[in-house]
Short mmCIF file of C-alpha atoms in Angstrom, two decimals:
data_model
loop_
_atom_site.label_atom_id
_atom_site.label_comp_id
_atom_site.label_asym_id
_atom_site.label_seq_id
_atom_site.Cartn_x
_atom_site.Cartn_y
_atom_site.Cartn_z
CA MET A 1 118.75 78.59 105.25
CA ASN A 2 122.04 78.44 107.40
CA ILE A 3 121.65 79.29 111.15
CA TYR A 4 124.14 81.15 113.16
CA ASP A 5 123.80 80.68 116.95
CA ASN A 6 124.87 83.79 118.91
CA PRO A 7 127.98 84.57 116.75
CA SER A 8 130.70 86.98 118.03
CA ARG A 9 130.31 90.65 117.09
CA SER A 10 133.67 90.26 115.22
CA ASP A 11 131.78 87.94 112.72
CA TRP A 12 128.85 90.44 112.08
CA ALA A 13 130.57 92.46 109.34
CA GLU A 14 130.56 89.05 107.23
CA LEU A 15 127.07 88.50 108.18
CA THR A 16 125.80 91.91 106.60
CA LYS A 17 127.27 91.01 103.22
CA ARG A 18 124.72 90.77 100.44
CA PRO A 19 125.11 88.16 97.59
CA ALA A 20 128.11 89.53 95.62
CA LYS A 21 127.56 90.78 92.01
CA ASP A 22 130.24 92.16 90.07
CA LEU A 23 128.62 94.86 87.76
CA THR A 24 131.87 96.04 86.30
CA SER A 25 132.04 93.41 83.84
CA LEU A 26 128.79 95.08 82.32
CA ARG A 27 130.03 98.51 82.00
CA THR A 28 131.50 98.11 78.56
CA SER A 29 128.36 96.48 76.92
CA VAL A 30 125.92 99.01 78.65
CA SER A 31 128.23 101.82 77.72
CA ALA A 32 127.85 100.63 74.00
CA ILE A 33 124.18 100.58 74.20
CA MET A 34 124.10 103.97 75.75
CA GLU A 35 126.25 105.34 72.98
CA ASN A 36 124.43 103.80 70.32
CA VAL A 37 121.15 105.32 71.38
CA ARG A 38 122.81 108.60 71.88
CA ALA A 39 123.94 108.71 68.22
CA ASN A 40 121.08 106.68 66.61
CA GLY A 41 118.14 107.62 68.68
CA ASP A 42 114.74 105.66 67.72
CA ALA A 43 116.56 103.43 65.08
CA ALA A 44 118.79 102.10 68.04
CA ILE A 45 115.97 101.53 70.13
CA LYS A 46 114.23 99.42 67.54
CA GLU A 47 117.25 97.56 66.70
CA LEU A 48 118.01 96.86 70.50
CA THR A 49 114.54 95.91 71.35
CA ALA A 50 114.51 93.42 68.27
CA LYS A 51 117.71 91.99 69.72
CA PHE A 52 116.93 91.67 73.57
CA ASP A 53 113.32 91.59 73.55
CA GLY A 54 112.74 89.62 70.24
CA ILE A 55 110.01 92.02 68.96
CA GLU A 56 110.05 94.36 65.95
CA LEU A 57 108.62 97.72 67.01
CA GLN A 58 106.50 99.72 64.53
CA SER A 59 105.82 102.33 66.95
CA ILE A 60 107.76 103.26 70.23
CA GLN A 61 105.41 105.41 72.00
CA VAL A 62 101.89 103.90 73.15
CA ASP A 63 99.00 105.83 71.76
CA GLN A 64 96.76 107.66 74.37
CA GLN A 65 93.93 105.54 73.06
CA VAL A 66 95.62 102.31 74.08
CA ILE A 67 96.11 103.76 77.57
CA ASP A 68 92.69 104.84 77.87
CA ALA A 69 91.23 101.53 76.90
CA ALA A 70 93.82 99.48 79.09
CA GLY A 71 91.37 99.37 82.13
CA GLU A 72 88.73 97.38 80.08
CA LYS A 73 91.15 94.64 79.81
CA LEU A 74 91.48 94.26 83.75
CA ASP A 75 89.16 92.54 86.17
CA PRO A 76 87.16 95.37 87.79
CA LYS A 77 88.12 94.12 91.19
CA LEU A 78 91.81 94.65 90.20
CA ARG A 79 90.90 98.19 88.90
CA GLU A 80 89.20 98.82 92.34
CA ALA A 81 92.28 97.60 94.21
CA ILE A 82 94.56 99.81 92.32
CA ARG A 83 92.34 102.66 92.93
CA LEU A 84 92.31 101.86 96.64
CA ALA A 85 96.10 101.71 96.74
CA LYS A 86 96.37 105.10 94.71
CA SER A 87 94.15 106.94 97.36
CA ASN A 88 96.21 105.66 100.23
CA ILE A 89 99.59 106.51 98.54
CA GLU A 90 98.09 110.02 97.51
CA ARG A 91 97.06 110.68 101.04
CA PHE A 92 100.43 109.74 102.65
CA HIS A 93 102.47 111.76 100.04
CA LEU A 94 100.04 114.94 99.97
CA ALA A 95 101.01 115.09 103.99
CA GLN A 96 104.62 115.57 103.03
CA ARG A 97 104.14 118.84 101.30
CA SER A 98 106.40 121.38 102.94
CA ARG A 99 105.27 124.50 104.55
CA ILE A 100 106.87 127.67 103.78
CA ASP A 101 108.09 129.49 106.87
CA GLU A 102 109.62 132.92 106.49
CA ILE A 103 112.45 133.25 109.22
CA GLU A 104 113.76 136.71 110.22
CA THR A 105 117.26 135.67 111.15
CA MET A 106 117.90 139.14 112.57
CA PRO A 107 115.92 142.43 112.05
CA GLY A 108 115.47 143.32 108.38
CA VAL A 109 116.96 139.99 107.16
CA THR A 110 114.30 137.45 106.16
CA CYS A 111 115.10 133.97 104.54
CA TRP A 112 112.75 131.19 103.63
CA ARG A 113 112.66 128.29 101.15
CA GLU A 114 110.09 127.09 98.56
CA ALA A 115 109.82 123.82 96.88
CA ARG A 116 109.81 123.73 93.07
CA PRO A 117 108.95 120.54 91.01
CA ILE A 118 111.53 118.87 88.78
CA GLN A 119 110.06 119.55 85.59
CA LYS A 120 110.85 116.46 83.61
CA VAL A 121 111.07 112.97 85.28
CA GLY A 122 111.69 109.40 83.91
CA LEU A 123 110.11 106.31 85.36
CA TYR A 124 111.40 103.03 84.51
CA ILE A 125 108.96 100.00 85.03
CA PRO A 126 110.63 96.45 84.84
CA GLY A 127 108.55 93.84 82.92
CA GLY A 128 110.67 90.89 82.72
CA THR A 129 109.32 88.55 85.48
CA ALA A 130 106.15 90.49 86.54
CA PRO A 131 104.28 93.58 85.37
CA LEU A 132 105.25 95.85 88.32
CA PHE A 133 102.14 98.22 87.97
CA SER A 134 102.70 98.83 91.79
CA THR A 135 105.76 100.51 90.98
CA VAL A 136 103.81 103.03 88.72
CA LEU A 137 101.60 103.81 91.67
CA MET A 138 104.88 104.59 93.92
CA LEU A 139 106.59 106.79 91.49
CA ALA A 140 103.86 108.47 89.22
CA THR A 141 101.63 109.47 92.20
CA PRO A 142 104.24 111.66 94.00
CA ALA A 143 105.48 112.88 90.68
CA HIS A 144 101.86 114.18 89.98
CA ILE A 145 101.35 115.55 93.52
CA ALA A 146 104.53 117.35 92.87
CA GLY A 147 103.51 119.07 89.93
CA CYS A 148 106.14 117.65 87.56
CA GLU A 149 105.41 118.83 84.02
CA GLU A 150 106.51 115.72 82.19
CA VAL A 151 106.24 112.23 83.56
CA VAL A 152 107.95 109.84 81.06
CA LEU A 153 107.41 106.01 81.46
CA CYS A 154 109.27 103.34 79.84
CA SER A 155 108.72 99.74 80.16
CA PRO A 156 109.80 96.71 78.10
CA PRO A 157 107.17 95.41 75.59
CA ASN A 158 105.83 91.82 75.62
CA ARG A 159 107.74 89.43 73.54
CA GLU A 160 104.44 87.99 71.91
CA THR A 161 102.38 91.05 71.41
CA GLY A 162 104.90 93.90 71.59
CA GLU A 163 102.59 95.70 73.89
CA ILE A 164 103.01 96.71 77.56
CA HIS A 165 100.84 94.88 80.21
CA PRO A 166 97.40 96.66 80.51
CA ALA A 167 97.73 96.94 84.22
CA VAL A 168 100.87 99.02 83.78
CA LEU A 169 98.89 101.18 81.16
CA TYR A 170 95.95 101.60 83.19
CA THR A 171 97.88 102.65 86.23
CA ALA A 172 100.22 105.09 84.35
CA GLY A 173 96.72 106.69 82.89
CA LEU A 174 95.42 106.88 86.46
CA CYS A 175 98.44 108.36 87.94
CA GLY A 176 99.03 111.14 85.56
CA VAL A 177 102.01 109.85 83.45
CA THR A 178 102.04 112.10 80.29
CA LYS A 179 103.86 109.65 77.99
CA VAL A 180 104.45 105.93 77.86
CA PHE A 181 107.17 103.99 75.57
CA ARG A 182 107.69 100.43 74.62
CA VAL A 183 111.15 100.31 75.51
CA GLY A 184 113.25 98.33 78.24
CA GLY A 185 116.72 97.66 79.53
CA ALA A 186 119.61 99.85 79.24
CA GLN A 187 118.30 101.37 76.05
CA ALA A 188 115.40 102.95 77.74
CA ILE A 189 117.67 104.59 80.36
CA ALA A 190 119.68 105.80 77.42
CA ALA A 191 116.59 107.13 75.72
CA MET A 192 115.59 109.02 78.84
CA THR A 193 119.14 110.31 79.47
CA TYR A 194 119.97 111.51 75.97
CA GLY A 195 116.56 111.91 74.19
CA THR A 196 115.68 110.46 70.88
CA GLU A 197 113.17 111.56 68.18
CA SER A 198 110.25 110.01 70.22
CA VAL A 199 111.57 109.80 73.75
CA PRO A 200 112.43 113.08 75.51
CA SER A 201 115.24 113.50 77.75
CA VAL A 202 114.56 113.95 81.57
CA TYR A 203 116.18 115.42 84.48
CA LYS A 204 115.81 112.63 86.93
CA LEU A 205 115.42 108.94 86.60
CA PHE A 206 113.53 106.74 88.95
CA GLY A 207 112.73 102.94 88.98
CA PRO A 208 114.18 99.43 89.68
CA GLY A 209 115.68 97.13 87.22
CA ASN A 210 118.12 94.36 86.37
CA ALA A 211 121.95 94.69 86.55
CA TYR A 212 121.83 96.20 83.03
CA VAL A 213 119.48 98.99 84.05
CA THR A 214 121.45 99.54 87.33
CA VAL A 215 124.69 100.03 85.30
CA ALA A 216 122.89 102.35 82.86
CA LYS A 217 121.72 104.55 85.67
CA GLN A 218 125.01 104.78 87.00
CA LEU A 219 126.40 105.93 83.69
CA ALA A 220 123.39 108.43 83.30
CA GLN A 221 124.58 109.77 86.60
CA LEU A 222 128.10 110.25 85.26
CA ASP A 223 126.50 112.44 82.34
CA GLY A 224 124.83 114.70 84.93
CA LEU A 225 121.45 113.00 85.22
CA ALA A 226 120.05 112.65 88.81
CA ILE A 227 118.62 109.33 89.87
CA ASP A 228 116.51 108.09 92.74
CA MET A 229 119.17 106.19 94.64
CA PRO A 230 121.77 103.48 94.28
CA ALA A 231 120.07 100.01 93.76
CA GLY A 232 120.72 96.47 94.60
CA PRO A 233 118.49 93.39 94.89
CA SER A 234 115.57 93.64 97.12
CA GLU A 235 115.88 92.49 100.82
CA VAL A 236 114.06 91.87 104.07
CA LEU A 237 114.99 91.27 107.70
CA VAL A 238 112.64 89.79 110.04
CA CYS A 239 113.01 90.03 113.83
CA ALA A 240 110.58 87.85 115.42
CA ASP A 241 109.86 87.22 119.11
CA ALA A 242 108.50 83.92 120.61
CA GLY A 243 104.92 85.20 120.03
CA ALA A 244 105.36 85.56 116.34
CA GLY A 245 103.53 82.98 114.27
CA LYS A 246 105.81 80.48 112.35
CA GLU A 247 103.42 80.73 109.40
CA ALA A 248 103.56 84.31 109.04
CA VAL A 249 107.04 84.65 109.47
CA ALA A 250 107.96 82.18 106.83
CA ALA A 251 105.57 83.79 104.58
CA ASP A 252 107.05 87.09 104.99
CA LEU A 253 110.50 85.63 104.33
CA LEU A 254 109.32 83.91 100.99
CA ALA A 255 107.43 87.07 99.84
CA GLN A 256 110.67 88.64 99.64
CA ALA A 257 112.48 85.74 98.15
CA GLU A 258 110.11 85.41 95.16
CA HIS A 259 111.22 89.01 93.99
CA GLY A 260 114.33 87.32 92.44
CA ALA A 261 117.18 84.78 92.76
CA ASP A 262 119.59 87.44 94.10
CA SER A 263 117.29 88.80 96.73
CA GLN A 264 118.28 88.06 100.28
CA VAL A 265 116.23 87.40 103.37
CA VAL A 266 117.43 87.45 107.02
CA LEU A 267 115.67 86.10 109.95
CA VAL A 268 116.74 87.30 113.61
CA VAL A 269 115.11 85.27 116.67
CA GLY A 270 115.94 84.58 120.29
CA THR A 271 116.31 80.78 120.27
CA GLU A 272 117.60 78.03 118.19
CA GLU A 273 114.46 76.03 118.65
CA GLN A 274 112.59 79.13 117.04
CA ALA A 275 114.96 79.25 114.32
CA ASN A 276 114.66 75.47 113.47
CA THR A 277 110.85 75.63 113.62
CA ILE A 278 110.73 78.74 111.17
CA LYS A 279 113.31 77.06 108.91
CA GLN A 280 111.17 74.00 108.51
CA GLU A 281 108.12 76.02 107.74
CA VAL A 282 109.82 77.96 105.10
CA ASP A 283 110.84 74.72 103.40
CA ARG A 284 107.18 73.63 103.65
CA GLN A 285 105.79 76.64 102.16
CA LEU A 286 108.59 76.80 99.43
CA ALA A 287 107.59 73.49 98.15
CA ASP A 288 104.21 74.92 96.67
CA LEU A 289 105.11 78.28 95.72
CA PRO A 290 104.64 78.97 92.13
CA ARG A 291 108.02 80.78 91.86
CA LYS A 292 109.73 78.23 94.07
CA GLU A 293 112.81 77.79 91.82
CA MET A 294 113.69 81.60 91.97
CA ALA A 295 112.66 81.88 95.57
CA GLY A 296 114.81 78.81 96.35
CA LYS A 297 117.91 80.45 94.95
CA SER A 298 117.13 83.41 97.04
CA ILE A 299 116.74 81.32 100.17
CA ASP A 300 120.19 79.75 99.44
CA ASN A 301 121.71 83.30 99.89
CA SER A 302 119.85 83.77 103.01
CA PHE A 303 120.30 82.77 106.85
CA ILE A 304 118.85 82.89 110.26
CA LEU A 305 120.54 84.74 113.10
CA VAL A 306 119.98 83.63 116.74
CA LEU A 307 120.63 86.39 119.23
CA PRO A 308 118.99 85.90 122.63
CA GLU A 309 119.71 89.56 123.74
CA ARG A 310 117.62 92.17 122.55
CA GLN A 311 120.31 94.80 122.47
CA ASP A 312 122.25 92.42 120.10
CA GLN A 313 119.35 92.17 117.88
CA LEU A 314 118.94 95.92 117.65
CA ASP A 315 122.62 96.52 117.09
CA TYR A 316 123.03 93.79 114.43
CA ILE A 317 119.98 95.26 112.46
CA ASN A 318 121.53 98.76 112.50
CA GLU A 319 124.67 97.38 111.29
CA TYR A 320 122.82 95.30 108.44
CA ALA A 321 120.64 98.47 107.49
CA PRO A 322 117.92 96.42 105.83
CA GLU A 323 115.63 97.71 102.88
CA HIS A 324 112.51 96.26 104.56
CA LEU A 325 112.44 95.47 108.41
CA ILE A 326 109.65 93.53 109.92
CA LEU A 327 109.30 93.51 113.79
CA SER A 328 107.11 90.58 114.40
CA MET A 329 106.97 91.09 118.11
CA ALA A 330 104.62 92.27 120.98
CA GLU A 331 106.01 95.61 121.51
CA PRO A 332 107.42 96.83 118.13
CA ARG A 333 107.45 100.52 118.66
CA LYS A 334 109.46 100.45 121.92
CA PHE A 335 112.16 98.26 120.06
CA ALA A 336 111.75 100.34 116.75
CA ALA A 337 112.66 103.64 118.65
CA GLY A 338 116.29 102.19 118.70
CA ILE A 339 116.51 101.46 114.79
CA LYS A 340 119.02 104.02 113.11
CA ASN A 341 119.14 102.45 109.76
CA ALA A 342 116.20 100.85 107.66
CA GLY A 343 114.27 101.81 104.70
CA SER A 344 110.83 100.94 105.89
CA ILE A 345 109.60 99.21 109.08
CA PHE A 346 106.65 97.06 109.49
CA LEU A 347 105.46 96.96 113.21
CA GLY A 348 103.84 93.95 114.86
CA TYR A 349 102.17 90.58 114.15
CA HIS A 350 99.56 91.90 111.70
CA THR A 351 101.80 93.99 109.26
CA PRO A 352 103.20 92.13 106.48
CA GLU A 353 105.64 93.75 104.22
CA SER A 354 103.54 93.16 101.18
CA VAL A 355 100.90 95.91 102.34
CA GLY A 356 103.95 98.44 101.85
CA ASP A 357 104.68 97.13 98.53
CA TYR A 358 101.17 97.79 97.35
CA ALA A 359 98.63 99.64 99.16
CA SER A 360 99.19 101.11 102.92
CA GLY A 361 100.48 104.33 101.49
CA THR A 362 104.10 104.44 102.12
CA ASN A 363 106.54 104.07 99.28
CA HIS A 364 108.04 100.79 98.12
CA THR A 365 110.98 102.45 96.32
CA LEU A 366 113.74 102.03 99.01
CA PRO A 367 117.45 102.00 99.65
CA THR A 368 118.77 98.49 99.37
CA TYR A 369 122.25 96.92 99.97
CA GLY A 370 123.09 98.76 103.16
CA TYR A 371 122.24 102.28 101.53
CA ALA A 372 119.59 102.63 104.28
CA ARG A 373 122.55 104.04 106.27
CA ASN A 374 122.65 107.01 104.37
CA TYR A 375 119.61 107.27 101.96
CA SER A 376 115.90 107.55 102.34
CA GLY A 377 113.24 105.80 100.28
CA VAL A 378 111.32 107.72 97.51
CA SER A 379 109.05 110.36 98.71
CA LEU A 380 107.36 113.75 97.51
CA ASP A 381 110.85 115.34 98.26
CA SER A 382 112.34 113.18 95.56
CA PHE A 383 110.48 115.02 93.01
CA VAL A 384 111.02 118.48 94.07
CA LYS A 385 113.97 120.97 94.61
CA GLN A 386 114.08 123.40 97.27
CA ILE A 387 115.05 126.83 96.52
CA THR A 388 116.05 129.29 99.11
CA PHE A 389 115.23 133.07 99.27
CA GLN A 390 116.53 135.96 101.12
CA GLU A 391 115.10 139.58 101.38
CA LEU A 392 116.88 142.43 103.37
CA THR A 393 115.66 145.80 104.03
CA ARG A 394 117.90 148.96 104.09
CA ALA A 395 118.10 148.60 107.77
CA GLY A 396 118.77 144.82 107.61
CA LEU A 397 121.82 145.55 105.14
CA GLU A 398 123.06 148.30 107.49
CA GLN A 399 123.15 145.74 110.30
CA LEU A 400 124.34 142.77 108.51
CA GLY A 401 126.74 144.35 105.83
CA PRO A 402 129.66 145.33 108.11
CA ALA A 403 130.20 141.44 109.02
CA VAL A 404 129.93 140.51 105.47
CA MET A 405 132.41 143.07 104.31
CA LEU A 406 134.70 142.06 106.98
CA MET A 407 134.61 138.28 106.10
CA ALA A 408 134.93 139.21 102.21
CA GLU A 409 138.10 141.17 103.19
CA ALA A 410 139.41 138.29 105.31
CA GLU A 411 138.92 135.86 102.21
CA GLU A 412 140.50 138.63 99.91
CA LEU A 413 137.31 138.51 97.81
CA VAL A 414 137.10 142.44 97.22
CA GLY A 415 134.11 142.16 94.87
CA HIS A 416 131.95 140.43 97.49
CA GLY A 417 132.39 143.27 99.98
CA ARG A 418 132.06 145.85 97.27
CA ALA A 419 128.64 144.59 96.43
CA VAL A 420 127.57 145.45 100.16
CA SER A 421 129.52 148.86 100.22
CA VAL A 422 128.00 150.38 97.18
CA ARG A 423 124.57 149.90 98.55
CA LEU A 424 125.53 151.38 101.80
CA GLY A 425 127.19 154.36 100.03
CA GLN A 426 130.37 153.51 101.28
CA PRO A 427 133.69 154.07 99.25
CA SER A 428 134.58 150.81 97.70
#
């Protein structure tokens, strides 16, 4: 990790850049996959699964009996941990239900809005380097609370068995997923976009994935499908004061680095001495990390920033707009009051980012690559639409109608004015 000692603000723009990844070169190949699935359905899925995953599928959909039996293959303590996480995630997202408030904007004119679930949603759960059953918790739980009628899950099959990891299946069953399919990559996104003989099309797509999945979601959006948010590699920024333990800070950085070679971790501290101390600790812990090769590549994309002034630290963080922000400091809430751009914030010495990844209750599907400047993470709101209502009494229309007719006339929209005047018995 390079150390930058109190760089000029004119250099900050360069220090907010993520590892560059040109996805335009993938558009042609991903588009071909999407069109193949659109045209050939299940046959294309089986063909592409054999090509990319090295497994011949007999059946695309996972039988309900297999899902029901998946828990038996897990350690009981893991099942208990998953249920604990689900309980916390459920409690946090249940609190996000919106209240219906009817507002009388003027006498006789009442307006309000009500949430309605998105009827059909698709969840993509990667399975390449790790079985991300935690992402099932984060996506399926709010979908179930929202009342989505159809919750479709796609995840790539194991190369040896052709099955999906039992932890993913167990969590899917626990959280109300309605259908599970053994399909990964761009072909899974295509299947949920266009529908096949087995896989239903959905109205909105959720979930992380590799570059092929990212491009497929972009193409699905061009075809009118909604997606959760733009996605890039996962990232963390840790801002640590002098009281932060070097072991904990280094562990936080490496916890994120082990997500993938293209992940980025950034450390912001007040002194060069602290920067060097934590850098040495990162190297020490990296040496015995099981995923050290992948994490090491991520560390190569990463850096330490020495900013002695708290205001400079705050301003830099807002410019960087991290997906995860760890404030490892004595008064984190006071500092956090100035944060404008972050996906999720972890406060104090005892709050590692990994608790949010799994079980604290907040959602771990968050905006990356600087999108925290203009996107929120996934929440209950992601699975509903808000429909507005208005109701007028005769007296209300008599009060409001003349203004509407005047405005319609000014815009030369005669029909708009007539829709009011005929109700008021006025000549059209």
